[in-house]
Coordinates of C-alpha atoms in Angstrom, one line a residue:
Chain A
D1 CA -134.6 -83.8 -71.3
T2 CA -133.9 -80.1 -72.1
E3 CA -135.0 -80.3 -75.7
V4 CA -137.8 -78.8 -77.8
T5 CA -138.5 -80.9 -80.8
Q6 CA -140.3 -79.7 -84.0
T7 CA -141.6 -81.7 -86.9
P8 CA -141.3 -81.6 -89.8
K9 CA -137.9 -80.0 -90.4
H10 CA -138.9 -78.9 -93.9
L11 CA -142.4 -78.4 -95.4
V12 CA -143.4 -77.4 -99.0
M13 CA -147.1 -76.8 -99.5
G14 CA -149.4 -75.3 -102.1
M15 CA -151.7 -72.5 -101.3
T16 CA -154.7 -74.8 -101.1
N17 CA -153.1 -77.4 -98.9
K18 CA -153.8 -78.0 -95.2
K19 CA -150.8 -79.0 -93.1
S20 CA -149.8 -78.9 -89.4
L21 CA -146.5 -78.1 -87.6
K22 CA -145.9 -79.9 -84.4
C23 CA -143.8 -79.0 -81.3
E24 CA -143.1 -81.1 -78.2
Q25 CA -141.3 -80.4 -74.9
H26 CA -140.9 -82.5 -71.8
M27 CA -139.3 -80.0 -69.4
G28 CA -142.5 -79.4 -67.6
H29 CA -142.8 -75.9 -69.0
R30 CA -146.3 -74.4 -68.9
A31 CA -145.7 -71.6 -71.5
M32 CA -145.3 -72.4 -75.2
Y33 CA -144.8 -70.1 -78.1
W34 CA -144.9 -69.9 -81.9
Y35 CA -142.6 -67.5 -83.7
K36 CA -142.2 -66.6 -87.4
Q37 CA -138.8 -65.7 -88.7
K38 CA -137.9 -64.3 -92.1
A39 CA -134.4 -64.4 -93.4
K40 CA -132.0 -62.0 -91.7
K41 CA -134.7 -60.8 -89.3
P42 CA -135.5 -61.4 -85.7
P43 CA -138.2 -63.8 -84.6
E44 CA -141.7 -62.3 -84.5
L45 CA -144.1 -63.6 -81.9
M46 CA -147.3 -65.2 -83.2
F47 CA -149.0 -67.0 -80.3
V48 CA -148.4 -67.7 -76.6
Y49 CA -150.0 -70.5 -74.6
S50 CA -150.0 -70.4 -70.9
Y51 CA -151.2 -73.4 -69.0
E52 CA -152.7 -74.7 -72.2
K53 CA -154.8 -71.6 -72.8
L54 CA -154.1 -69.1 -75.5
S55 CA -152.9 -65.9 -73.8
I56 CA -151.5 -63.9 -76.6
N57 CA -152.4 -63.7 -80.3
E58 CA -150.3 -61.1 -82.1
S59 CA -153.0 -60.3 -84.7
V60 CA -152.0 -63.3 -86.7
P61 CA -154.2 -64.1 -89.8
S62 CA -156.8 -66.8 -89.3
R63 CA -155.1 -69.1 -91.9
F64 CA -152.8 -69.9 -88.9
S65 CA -154.6 -71.8 -86.2
P66 CA -152.7 -72.8 -83.0
E67 CA -153.7 -75.7 -80.8
C68 CA -152.4 -76.9 -77.4
P69 CA -153.7 -80.4 -76.8
N70 CA -151.8 -80.8 -73.6
S71 CA -148.9 -79.3 -71.6
S72 CA -146.2 -80.9 -73.7
L73 CA -147.6 -80.4 -77.2
L74 CA -148.2 -77.4 -79.4
N75 CA -149.5 -77.5 -82.9
L76 CA -149.8 -74.9 -85.6
H77 CA -152.5 -75.7 -88.3
L78 CA -151.9 -74.1 -91.7
H79 CA -154.6 -73.5 -94.3
A80 CA -154.7 -71.5 -97.5
L81 CA -151.3 -69.9 -96.9
Q82 CA -149.8 -67.3 -99.2
P83 CA -146.2 -67.3 -100.6
E84 CA -145.3 -64.5 -98.2
D85 CA -145.9 -66.9 -95.3
S86 CA -142.8 -68.8 -96.3
A87 CA -140.4 -68.5 -93.3
L88 CA -138.8 -70.4 -90.5
Y89 CA -141.4 -71.2 -87.8
L90 CA -139.9 -71.6 -84.4
C91 CA -141.5 -73.1 -81.3
A92 CA -140.3 -72.3 -77.8
S93 CA -141.2 -73.1 -74.2
S94 CA -140.5 -71.6 -70.8
Q95 CA -141.4 -71.9 -67.2
D96 CA -144.4 -69.7 -66.5
H97 CA -144.5 -68.0 -63.1
R98 CA -147.8 -66.2 -63.3
G99 CA -147.2 -62.5 -62.7
G100 CA -143.6 -63.2 -61.8
P101 CA -140.2 -62.6 -63.4
Y102 CA -139.9 -63.7 -66.9
N103 CA -137.6 -66.7 -67.7
E104 CA -135.5 -67.8 -70.6
Q105 CA -137.1 -69.5 -73.5
F106 CA -135.9 -72.8 -75.0
F107 CA -136.3 -73.0 -78.8
G108 CA -136.8 -75.9 -81.1
P109 CA -134.8 -76.1 -84.4
G110 CA -137.7 -74.8 -86.4
T111 CA -139.7 -75.8 -89.5
R112 CA -138.6 -74.3 -92.8
L113 CA -141.9 -73.7 -94.6
T114 CA -142.1 -72.9 -98.3
V115 CA -145.5 -72.0 -99.8
L116 CA -145.7 -72.3 -103.6
Chain B
S1 CA -142.3 -52.2 -83.5
Q2 CA -139.3 -53.9 -82.2
Q3 CA -138.2 -53.0 -78.7
G4 CA -134.5 -53.4 -79.3
E5 CA -132.0 -52.3 -81.8
E6 CA -128.6 -53.7 -82.0
D7 CA -125.3 -52.5 -83.4
P8 CA -123.4 -53.3 -85.3
Q9 CA -125.6 -55.1 -87.8
A10 CA -122.6 -57.1 -88.8
L11 CA -119.2 -57.7 -87.2
S12 CA -116.2 -59.6 -88.6
I13 CA -113.2 -60.4 -86.5
Q14 CA -110.2 -62.7 -86.3
E15 CA -110.2 -65.7 -84.1
G16 CA -108.9 -64.9 -80.6
E17 CA -110.1 -61.3 -80.7
N18 CA -113.0 -60.0 -78.6
A19 CA -116.4 -59.2 -80.0
T20 CA -118.7 -56.5 -78.5
M21 CA -122.3 -56.1 -79.5
N22 CA -124.7 -53.4 -78.2
C23 CA -128.4 -53.4 -77.7
S24 CA -130.7 -50.4 -77.0
Y25 CA -134.3 -50.6 -76.0
K26 CA -137.2 -48.2 -75.4
T27 CA -139.2 -49.1 -72.3
S28 CA -138.7 -50.3 -68.8
I29 CA -137.8 -54.0 -68.6
N30 CA -137.9 -56.9 -66.1
N31 CA -134.9 -58.5 -67.7
L32 CA -132.8 -58.6 -70.8
Q33 CA -131.7 -61.7 -72.5
W34 CA -129.1 -62.6 -75.2
Y35 CA -129.6 -65.4 -77.7
R36 CA -127.4 -67.0 -80.4
Q37 CA -128.7 -68.4 -83.6
N38 CA -126.7 -70.4 -86.0
S39 CA -127.8 -70.1 -89.6
G40 CA -131.3 -71.5 -90.2
R41 CA -131.4 -73.1 -86.7
G42 CA -133.3 -72.4 -83.5
L43 CA -132.2 -69.8 -80.9
V44 CA -130.0 -70.8 -78.0
H45 CA -130.3 -68.8 -74.7
L46 CA -127.0 -67.4 -73.6
I47 CA -127.5 -65.3 -70.6
L48 CA -130.2 -63.4 -68.7
I49 CA -129.6 -60.2 -66.8
R50 CA -132.3 -58.7 -64.5
S51 CA -133.1 -55.1 -64.3
N52 CA -131.5 -54.7 -60.9
E53 CA -128.2 -56.2 -62.1
R54 CA -125.4 -54.3 -63.8
E55 CA -123.1 -57.0 -65.0
K56 CA -123.1 -60.7 -65.4
H57 CA -120.6 -63.3 -66.6
S58 CA -120.9 -66.8 -68.1
G59 CA -117.7 -68.4 -69.3
R60 CA -116.4 -66.2 -72.1
L61 CA -119.5 -64.0 -72.1
R62 CA -119.8 -60.8 -70.2
V63 CA -123.1 -58.8 -70.3
T64 CA -123.6 -55.3 -68.9
L65 CA -126.9 -53.5 -68.4
D66 CA -127.4 -49.8 -68.0
T67 CA -131.0 -49.1 -67.3
S68 CA -130.5 -45.3 -67.2
K69 CA -129.3 -45.4 -70.8
K70 CA -131.6 -48.3 -71.7
S71 CA -128.7 -50.2 -73.2
S72 CA -126.9 -53.5 -72.9
S73 CA -123.7 -54.9 -74.3
L74 CA -122.5 -58.5 -74.9
L75 CA -118.8 -59.1 -74.9
I76 CA -117.4 -62.4 -76.2
T77 CA -113.8 -62.8 -75.3
A78 CA -111.2 -64.9 -77.1
S79 CA -113.6 -65.6 -80.0
R80 CA -113.6 -68.9 -81.9
A81 CA -114.8 -69.8 -85.4
A82 CA -117.6 -71.7 -83.7
D83 CA -118.9 -68.4 -82.3
T84 CA -120.0 -67.4 -85.8
A85 CA -123.7 -66.8 -85.6
S86 CA -126.4 -64.2 -85.2
Y87 CA -126.8 -62.7 -81.8
F88 CA -130.1 -61.2 -80.6
C89 CA -131.0 -59.3 -77.5
A90 CA -134.5 -59.7 -76.2
T91 CA -136.4 -57.8 -73.6
A92 CA -139.1 -58.8 -71.2
F93 CA -141.2 -56.1 -69.7
G94 CA -144.4 -55.5 -67.8
S95 CA -146.4 -58.6 -67.0
A96 CA -146.5 -59.8 -70.6
R97 CA -145.4 -63.3 -71.2
Q98 CA -143.4 -62.4 -74.2
L99 CA -140.0 -61.4 -75.4
T100 CA -139.3 -58.7 -77.9
F101 CA -136.2 -59.3 -80.0
G102 CA -133.7 -56.8 -81.3
S103 CA -132.6 -56.6 -84.9
G104 CA -129.6 -58.8 -84.3
T105 CA -125.9 -58.7 -85.0
Q106 CA -124.3 -61.1 -87.4
L107 CA -120.9 -62.1 -86.1
T108 CA -118.3 -63.8 -88.3
V109 CA -115.1 -65.1 -86.7
L110 CA -112.4 -65.8 -89.2
P111 CA -110.0 -68.6 -88.5

């Protein structure tokens, strides 16, 4: 199984809602990532988990809260978002050779988030 | 700020022609990768070239890397309408577990 799955595909939420995005992979990868992508722009890294521990947080506002329950799952909890947070949220995974050469990332199809 | 810049920003060619996209970056790298993204979808990894490699092939793709100029190019030969997508270069550097993506090239292949 060489697939990264993301749910839901689309999400519309109000600024007072709480929702969660989910990501799953069964490739045995130990690094997982959340990216945010605005239209016609490259993906921007938000968080990196390595061996289920948060290793990189790119100064993301606290209204985004990541969680890695186990090596296959990655969640992104959303609360009190702003309309400017509307974007495509991408999850990715990769093998993680600690301190070694960096490998390719496998991306999910993304969740299209609209904040009203 | 983004590590890589790509040019052209947009490229439109006829089916069967070759497409060349360029990427420049700013710091030393471990490797450089190219990804394709169809509209509104996830990214698909195309090819990875390590800093000690100069050229790499995969099917109709040819990637070159010039570390002295801090630049890379992606050549797609005999393009097809299905190659229409955005193409991003991404660099990995230092010991950071992260990629930094270039600005992307939107390729349109006309049938």
